[in-house]
Coordinates of C-alpha atoms and ligand atoms in Angstrom, one line a residue:
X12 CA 0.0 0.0 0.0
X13 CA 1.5 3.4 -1.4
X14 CA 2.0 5.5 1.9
X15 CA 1.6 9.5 1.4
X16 CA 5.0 11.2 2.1
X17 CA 4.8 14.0 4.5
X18 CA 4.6 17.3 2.5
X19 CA 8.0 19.0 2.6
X20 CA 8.4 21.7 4.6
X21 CA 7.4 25.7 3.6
X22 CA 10.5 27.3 2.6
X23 CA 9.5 30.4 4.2
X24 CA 9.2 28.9 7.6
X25 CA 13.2 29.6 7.8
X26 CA 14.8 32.5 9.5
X27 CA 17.4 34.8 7.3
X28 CA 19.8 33.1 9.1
X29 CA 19.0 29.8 8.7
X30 CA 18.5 30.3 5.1
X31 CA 22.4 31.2 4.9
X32 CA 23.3 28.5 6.9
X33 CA 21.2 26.2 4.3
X34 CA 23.5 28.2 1.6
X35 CA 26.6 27.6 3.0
X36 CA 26.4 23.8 4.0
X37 CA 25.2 23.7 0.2
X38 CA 28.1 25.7 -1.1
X39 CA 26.2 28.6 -2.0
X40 CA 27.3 31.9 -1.4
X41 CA 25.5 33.6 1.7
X42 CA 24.3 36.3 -0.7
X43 CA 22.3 33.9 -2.0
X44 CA 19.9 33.7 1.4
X45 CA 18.8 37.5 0.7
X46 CA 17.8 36.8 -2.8
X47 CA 15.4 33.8 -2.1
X48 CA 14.3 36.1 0.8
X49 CA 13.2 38.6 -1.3
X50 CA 11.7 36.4 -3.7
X51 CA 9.3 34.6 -0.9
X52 CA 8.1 38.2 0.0
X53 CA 7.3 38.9 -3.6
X54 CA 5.3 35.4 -3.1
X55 CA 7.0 34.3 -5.9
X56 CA 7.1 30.4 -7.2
X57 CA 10.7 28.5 -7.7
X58 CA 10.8 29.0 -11.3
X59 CA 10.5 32.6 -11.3
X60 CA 13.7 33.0 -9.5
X61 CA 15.2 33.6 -12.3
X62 CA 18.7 34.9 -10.8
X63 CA 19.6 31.8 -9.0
X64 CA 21.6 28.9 -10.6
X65 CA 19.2 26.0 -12.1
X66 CA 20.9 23.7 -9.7
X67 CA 20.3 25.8 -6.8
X68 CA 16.7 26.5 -7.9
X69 CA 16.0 22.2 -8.0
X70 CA 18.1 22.0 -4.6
X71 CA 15.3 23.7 -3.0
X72 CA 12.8 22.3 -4.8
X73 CA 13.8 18.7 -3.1
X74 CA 13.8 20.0 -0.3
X75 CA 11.1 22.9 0.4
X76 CA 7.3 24.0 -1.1
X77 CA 7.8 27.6 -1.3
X78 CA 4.9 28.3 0.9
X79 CA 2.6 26.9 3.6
X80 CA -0.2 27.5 2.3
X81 CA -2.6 27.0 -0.6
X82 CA -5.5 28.6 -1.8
X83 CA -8.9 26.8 -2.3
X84 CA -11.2 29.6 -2.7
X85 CA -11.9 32.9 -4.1
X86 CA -14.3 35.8 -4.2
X87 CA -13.9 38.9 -6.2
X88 CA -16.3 41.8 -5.0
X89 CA -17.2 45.7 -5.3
X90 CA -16.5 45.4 -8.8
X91 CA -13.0 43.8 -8.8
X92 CA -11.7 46.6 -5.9
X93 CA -12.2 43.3 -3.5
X94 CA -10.5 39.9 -3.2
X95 CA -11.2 37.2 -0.7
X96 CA -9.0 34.4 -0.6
X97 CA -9.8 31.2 1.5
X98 CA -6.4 29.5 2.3
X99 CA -6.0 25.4 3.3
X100 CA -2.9 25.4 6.0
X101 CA -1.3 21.7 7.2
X102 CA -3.7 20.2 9.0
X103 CA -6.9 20.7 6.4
X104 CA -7.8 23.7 8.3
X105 CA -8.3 26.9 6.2
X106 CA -8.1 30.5 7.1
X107 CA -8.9 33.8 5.4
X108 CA -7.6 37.0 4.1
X109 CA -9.6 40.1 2.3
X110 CA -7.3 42.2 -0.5
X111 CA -8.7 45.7 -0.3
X112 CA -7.8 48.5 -2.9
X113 CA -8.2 52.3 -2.8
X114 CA -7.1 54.7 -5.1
X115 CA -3.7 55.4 -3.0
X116 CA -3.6 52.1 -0.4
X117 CA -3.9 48.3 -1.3
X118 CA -4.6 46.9 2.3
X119 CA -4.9 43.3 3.1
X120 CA -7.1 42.0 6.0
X121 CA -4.9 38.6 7.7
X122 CA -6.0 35.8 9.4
X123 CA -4.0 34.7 13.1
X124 CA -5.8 32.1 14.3
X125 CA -8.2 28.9 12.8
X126 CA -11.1 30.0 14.6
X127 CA -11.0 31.8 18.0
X128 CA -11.0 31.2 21.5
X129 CA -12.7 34.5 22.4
X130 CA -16.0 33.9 21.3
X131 CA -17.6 37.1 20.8
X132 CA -21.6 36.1 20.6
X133 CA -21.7 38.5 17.2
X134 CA -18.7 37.0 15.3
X135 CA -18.9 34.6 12.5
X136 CA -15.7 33.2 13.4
X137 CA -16.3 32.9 17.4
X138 CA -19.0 30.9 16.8
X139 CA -17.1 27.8 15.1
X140 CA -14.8 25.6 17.0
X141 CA -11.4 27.1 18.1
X142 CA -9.1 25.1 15.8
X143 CA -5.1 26.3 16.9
X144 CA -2.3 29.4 16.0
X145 CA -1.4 30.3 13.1
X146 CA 2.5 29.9 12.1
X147 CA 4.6 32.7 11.4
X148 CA 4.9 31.5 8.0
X149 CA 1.3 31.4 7.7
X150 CA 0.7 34.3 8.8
X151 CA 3.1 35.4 6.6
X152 CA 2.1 33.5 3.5
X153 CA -0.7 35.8 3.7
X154 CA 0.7 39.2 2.5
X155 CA 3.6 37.7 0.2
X156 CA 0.7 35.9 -1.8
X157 CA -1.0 39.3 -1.7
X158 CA 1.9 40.9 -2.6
X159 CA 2.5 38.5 -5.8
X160 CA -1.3 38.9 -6.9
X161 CA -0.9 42.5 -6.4
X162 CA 2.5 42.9 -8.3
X163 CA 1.1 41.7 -11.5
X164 CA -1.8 44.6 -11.4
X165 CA 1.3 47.2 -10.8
X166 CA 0.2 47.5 -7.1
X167 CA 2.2 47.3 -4.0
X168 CA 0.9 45.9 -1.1
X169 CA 0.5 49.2 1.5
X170 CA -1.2 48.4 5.0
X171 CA -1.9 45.0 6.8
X172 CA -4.9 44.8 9.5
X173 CA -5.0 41.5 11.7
X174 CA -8.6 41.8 11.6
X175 CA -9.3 38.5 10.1
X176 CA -10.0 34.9 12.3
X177 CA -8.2 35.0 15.3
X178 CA -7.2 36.9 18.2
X179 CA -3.7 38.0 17.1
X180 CA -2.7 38.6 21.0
X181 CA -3.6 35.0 21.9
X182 CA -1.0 34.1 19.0
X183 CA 1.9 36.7 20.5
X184 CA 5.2 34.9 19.3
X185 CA 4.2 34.4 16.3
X186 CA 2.7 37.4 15.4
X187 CA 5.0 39.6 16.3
X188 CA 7.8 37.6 14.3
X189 CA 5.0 37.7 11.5
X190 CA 5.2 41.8 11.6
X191 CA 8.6 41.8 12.3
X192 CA 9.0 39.8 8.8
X193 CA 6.5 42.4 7.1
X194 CA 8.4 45.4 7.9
X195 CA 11.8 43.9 6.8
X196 CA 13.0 46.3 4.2
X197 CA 14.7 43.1 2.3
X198 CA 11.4 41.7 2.2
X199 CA 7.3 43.6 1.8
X200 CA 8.7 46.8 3.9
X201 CA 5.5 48.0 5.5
X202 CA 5.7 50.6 7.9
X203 CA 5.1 49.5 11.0
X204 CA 2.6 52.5 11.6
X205 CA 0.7 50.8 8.2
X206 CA 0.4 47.5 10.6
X207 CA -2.6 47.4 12.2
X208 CA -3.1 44.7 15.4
X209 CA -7.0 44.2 16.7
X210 CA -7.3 43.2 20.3
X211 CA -10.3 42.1 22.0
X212 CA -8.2 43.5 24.9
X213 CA -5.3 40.9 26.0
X214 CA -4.3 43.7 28.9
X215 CA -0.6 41.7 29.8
X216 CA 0.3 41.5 26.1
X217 CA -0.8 45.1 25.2
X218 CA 1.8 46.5 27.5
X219 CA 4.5 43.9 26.5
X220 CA 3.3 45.0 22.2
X221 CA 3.8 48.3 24.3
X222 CA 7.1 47.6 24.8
X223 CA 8.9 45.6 21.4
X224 CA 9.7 49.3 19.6
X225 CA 7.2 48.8 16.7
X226 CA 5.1 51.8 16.3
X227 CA 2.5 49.4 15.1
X228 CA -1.2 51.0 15.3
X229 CA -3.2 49.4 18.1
X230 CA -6.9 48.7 17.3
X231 CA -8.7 47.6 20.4
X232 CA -12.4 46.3 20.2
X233 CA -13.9 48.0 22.6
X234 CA -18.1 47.8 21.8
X235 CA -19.7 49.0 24.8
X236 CA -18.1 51.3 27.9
X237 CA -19.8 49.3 30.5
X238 CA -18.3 46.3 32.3
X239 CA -22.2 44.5 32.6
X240 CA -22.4 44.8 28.5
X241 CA -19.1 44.3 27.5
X242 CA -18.6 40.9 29.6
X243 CA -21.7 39.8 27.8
X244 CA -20.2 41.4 24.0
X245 CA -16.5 40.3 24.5
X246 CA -16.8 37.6 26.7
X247 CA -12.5 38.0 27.6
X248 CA -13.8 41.7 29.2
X249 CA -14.6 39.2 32.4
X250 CA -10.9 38.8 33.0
X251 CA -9.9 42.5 31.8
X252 CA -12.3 44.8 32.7
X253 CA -12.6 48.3 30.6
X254 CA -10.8 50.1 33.5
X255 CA -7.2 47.9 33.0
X256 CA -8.1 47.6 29.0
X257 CA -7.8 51.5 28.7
X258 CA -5.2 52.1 30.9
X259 CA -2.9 49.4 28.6
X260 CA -4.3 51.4 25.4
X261 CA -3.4 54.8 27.3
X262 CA 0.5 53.0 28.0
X263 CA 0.8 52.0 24.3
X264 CA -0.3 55.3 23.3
X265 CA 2.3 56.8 25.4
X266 CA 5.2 54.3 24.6
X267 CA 4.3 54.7 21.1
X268 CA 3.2 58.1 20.2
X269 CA 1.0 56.1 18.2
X270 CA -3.2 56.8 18.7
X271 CA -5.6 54.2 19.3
X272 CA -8.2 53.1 17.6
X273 CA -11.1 52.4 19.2
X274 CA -13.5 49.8 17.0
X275 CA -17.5 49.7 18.2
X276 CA -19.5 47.3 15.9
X277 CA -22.8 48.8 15.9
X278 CA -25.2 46.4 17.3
X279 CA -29.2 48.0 16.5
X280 CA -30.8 48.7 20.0
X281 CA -27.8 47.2 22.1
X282 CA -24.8 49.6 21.9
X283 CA -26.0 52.6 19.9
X284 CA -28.6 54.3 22.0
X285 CA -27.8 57.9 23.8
X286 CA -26.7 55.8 26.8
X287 CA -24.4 54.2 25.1
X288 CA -22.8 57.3 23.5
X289 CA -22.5 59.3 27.0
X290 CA -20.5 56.2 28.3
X291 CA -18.2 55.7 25.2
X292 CA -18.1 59.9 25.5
X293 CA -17.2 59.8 29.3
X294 CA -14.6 56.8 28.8
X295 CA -12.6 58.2 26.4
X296 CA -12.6 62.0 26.9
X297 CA -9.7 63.5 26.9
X298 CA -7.7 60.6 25.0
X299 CA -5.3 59.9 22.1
X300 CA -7.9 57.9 20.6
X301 CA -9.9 57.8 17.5
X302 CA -13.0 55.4 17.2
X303 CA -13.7 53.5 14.2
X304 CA -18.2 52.1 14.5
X305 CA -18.3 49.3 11.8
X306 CA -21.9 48.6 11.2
X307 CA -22.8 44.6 12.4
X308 CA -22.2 42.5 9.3
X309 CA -25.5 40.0 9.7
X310 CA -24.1 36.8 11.1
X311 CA -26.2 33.2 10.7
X312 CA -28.3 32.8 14.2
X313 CA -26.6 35.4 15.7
X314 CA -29.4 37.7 18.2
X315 CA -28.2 41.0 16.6
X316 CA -29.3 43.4 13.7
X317 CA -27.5 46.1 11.7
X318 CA -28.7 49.6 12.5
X319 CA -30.4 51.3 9.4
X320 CA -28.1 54.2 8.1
X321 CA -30.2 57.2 9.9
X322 CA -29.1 55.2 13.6
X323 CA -25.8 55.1 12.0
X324 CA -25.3 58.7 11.8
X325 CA -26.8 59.5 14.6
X326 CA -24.8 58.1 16.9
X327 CA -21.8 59.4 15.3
X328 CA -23.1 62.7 15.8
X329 CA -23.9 61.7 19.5
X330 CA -20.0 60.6 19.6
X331 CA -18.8 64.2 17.8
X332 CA -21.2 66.5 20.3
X333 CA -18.7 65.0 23.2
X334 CA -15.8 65.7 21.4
X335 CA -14.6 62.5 19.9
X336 CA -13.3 62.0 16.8
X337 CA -15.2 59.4 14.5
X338 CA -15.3 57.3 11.5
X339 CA -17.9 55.0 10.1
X340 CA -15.9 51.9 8.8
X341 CA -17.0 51.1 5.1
X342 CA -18.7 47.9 4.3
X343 CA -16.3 46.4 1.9
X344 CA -16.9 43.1 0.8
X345 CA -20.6 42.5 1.7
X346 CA -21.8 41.1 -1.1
X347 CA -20.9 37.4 -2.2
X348 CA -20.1 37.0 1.5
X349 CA -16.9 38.4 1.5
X350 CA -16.7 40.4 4.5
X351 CA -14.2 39.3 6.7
X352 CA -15.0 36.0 9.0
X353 CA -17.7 35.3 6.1
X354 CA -16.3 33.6 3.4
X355 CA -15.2 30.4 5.8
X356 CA -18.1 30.0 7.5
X357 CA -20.1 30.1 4.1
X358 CA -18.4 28.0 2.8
X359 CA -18.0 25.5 5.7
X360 CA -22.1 25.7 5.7
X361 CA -22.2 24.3 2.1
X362 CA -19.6 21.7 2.9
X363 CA -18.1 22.5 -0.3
X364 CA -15.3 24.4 -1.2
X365 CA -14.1 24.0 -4.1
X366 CA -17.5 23.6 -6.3
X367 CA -19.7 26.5 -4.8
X368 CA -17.3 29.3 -4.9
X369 CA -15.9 30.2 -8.6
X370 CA -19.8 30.4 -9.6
X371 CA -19.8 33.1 -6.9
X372 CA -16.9 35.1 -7.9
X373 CA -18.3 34.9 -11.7
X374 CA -21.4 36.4 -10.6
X375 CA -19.2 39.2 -8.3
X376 CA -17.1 39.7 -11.1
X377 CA -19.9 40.5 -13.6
X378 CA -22.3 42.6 -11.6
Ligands
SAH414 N1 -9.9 39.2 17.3 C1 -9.5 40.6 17.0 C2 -9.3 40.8 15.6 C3 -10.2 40.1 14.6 S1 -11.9 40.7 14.6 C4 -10.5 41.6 17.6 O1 -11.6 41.2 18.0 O2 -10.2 42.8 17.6 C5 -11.7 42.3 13.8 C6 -12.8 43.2 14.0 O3 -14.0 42.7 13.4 C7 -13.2 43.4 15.5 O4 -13.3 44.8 15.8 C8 -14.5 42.7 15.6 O5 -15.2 43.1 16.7 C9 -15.1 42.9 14.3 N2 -16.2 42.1 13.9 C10 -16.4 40.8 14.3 N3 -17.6 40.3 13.8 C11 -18.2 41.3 13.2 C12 -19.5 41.4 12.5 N4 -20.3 40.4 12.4 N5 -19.8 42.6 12.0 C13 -18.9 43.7 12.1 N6 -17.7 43.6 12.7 C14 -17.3 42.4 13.3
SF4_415 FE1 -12.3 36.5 18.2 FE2 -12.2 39.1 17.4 FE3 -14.2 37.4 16.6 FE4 -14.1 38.3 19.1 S1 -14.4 39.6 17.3 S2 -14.5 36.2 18.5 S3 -11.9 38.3 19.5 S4 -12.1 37.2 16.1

């Protein structure tokens, strides 16, 4: 009986460093590390590496598959200006990412976790099983593939946001070795201050982010400014009440130089009344903060509505009378279910991957 070898492991699951020392014990000249370094952030395959030796090029072909991961799905929405990719890591799990261009940003929306452990009673993803981290390399594989799919439409790759599946501060190691690969000027070179990490408020590992001189931006998912809601809304809030949570934000802010974001997903009748305003108002007055309200993308069986667009606005007027300073996050991606934490659990609800989708992104691509 034929036995299935064990895939070969990512190439970009090694360091610089242990890249050279591959090099070297090979006979290759060190130099030769920086180049296939480059290359992975450019997400490009063996083949195209067109400046290395032939026999160097099938060396690592034995031995590696330039990434760790593979992508089994994709929709294409707001007429082309959306991409989201479903990925299959080791293991059969998959994991998501959202490509999302402007006129002057590309930003891509990654994935740190199969599933979460946070369980927020409104997110698609909290709602499925928690499945494990995300590797650095697959967190990584994220933006170089980006970055390759991007490169051939003459656009860079500008911003990150860990806003996909996962709570990125539950996955701290590898996360920050993920961002400290994405602002490596040899490879994607994103400003740090163009890296956006999401918390659903890991207090301890907000002051140690505090404290690893990246001015990354902090996004903290705050949703209501009382204790009693927000233990219900983000269930961790139990363990880190809002009192410690803003004080953290307050310490990173200070470390950093770097404002806050504050995101409030706007819940219809549970966190965008006048109550709700004064607290959010009497919580952050005064601070280096900024808050971001992201209307509630329906989830399946979830107890929650979207407000219509007239609640919308008035509660961000309700914010700007107490002196905040507001946006209204735009719904990229809605249609086709390409939102972010959407795609996956579609797609896991149909039990079929690789037959539903393409039809999908037809119809997305023709509307
Ligand atoms: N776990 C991290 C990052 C991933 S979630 C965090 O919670 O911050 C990224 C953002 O999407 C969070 O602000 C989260 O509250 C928001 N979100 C989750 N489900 C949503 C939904 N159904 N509609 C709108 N925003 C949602
Ligand atoms: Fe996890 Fe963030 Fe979803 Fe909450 S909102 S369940 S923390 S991914």
């Amino acid at each position: 009986m034929a036995i299935d070898a064990p895939p070969l492991p990512p190439l970009s699951a090694l360091s610089l460093d242990e890249l050279r020392g591959w090099m070297t014990v090979r006979g290759h000249p060190s130099y030769r590390a920086r180049q296939v370094w480059r290359h992975l952030a450019r997400g490009a395959a063996f083949e195209e590496m067109s400046d290395l030796p032939l026999e160097l090029r099938s060396q690592l072909a034995a031995s590696f598959r330039p990434r760790s991961l593979v992508e089994v799905a994709r929709v294409e929405a707001d007429g082309g200006a959306t991409t989201k990719l479903l990925y299959r890591l080791d293991g059969e799990a998959t994991v998501e990412s959202v490509i999302m261009r402007y006129p002057r940003r590309t930003s891509l929306c990654i994935s740190s976790q199969v599933g979460c452990p946070i369980r927020c009673p409104f997110c698609a993803t909290g709602q499925g099983p928690f499945g494990r981290n995300l590797r650095p390399e697959e967190i990584v594989d994220q933006a170089f593939d980006a970055a390759r799919r991007l490169a051939a439409e003459g656009r860079r790759l500008s911003h990150v946001v860990f806003m996909g599946m996962g709570e990125p501060l539950a996955n701290y190691e590898a996360v920050l070795r993920a961002v400290r690969r994405l602002v490596d000027p040899l490879g994607p070179g994103i400003s740090p201050r163009r890296i956006t990490v999401s918390t659903s408020g890991l207090v301890p590992r907000i002051r140690r982010l505090a404290g690893e001189g990246l001015p990354l931006t902090l996004a903290v998912s705050l949703h209501a400014a009382r204790d009693e809601l927000r233990d219900v809304l983000v269930p961790i809030n139990r363990r880190y009440p809002l009192r410690e949570l803003v004080a953290a934000a307050d310490a990173f802010a200070e470390r950093t130089g770097r404002r806050v974001s504050y995101e409030w997903v706007l819940l219809a009748g549970v966190n965008d009344t006048e109550r709700d305003a004064e607290e959010l108002g009497r919580l952050l007055r005064g601070r280096l903060a900024h808050v971001n309200l992201i209307p509630f993308n329906p989830v399946p069986d979830a107890p929650f509505r979207e407000p219509a667009p007239r609640e919308v606005r008035r509660f961000t007027a309700r914010l700007r009378a107490r002196g905040l300073e507001v946006t209204v996050r735009d719904t990229r991606g809605r249609e086709g279910e390409a939102a972010c934490g959407q795609l996956r659990a579609r797609t896991l609800v149909d039990g079929d991957e690789a037959r539903g989708l393409p039809m999908r992104s037809e119809v997305a691509h023709t509307r």
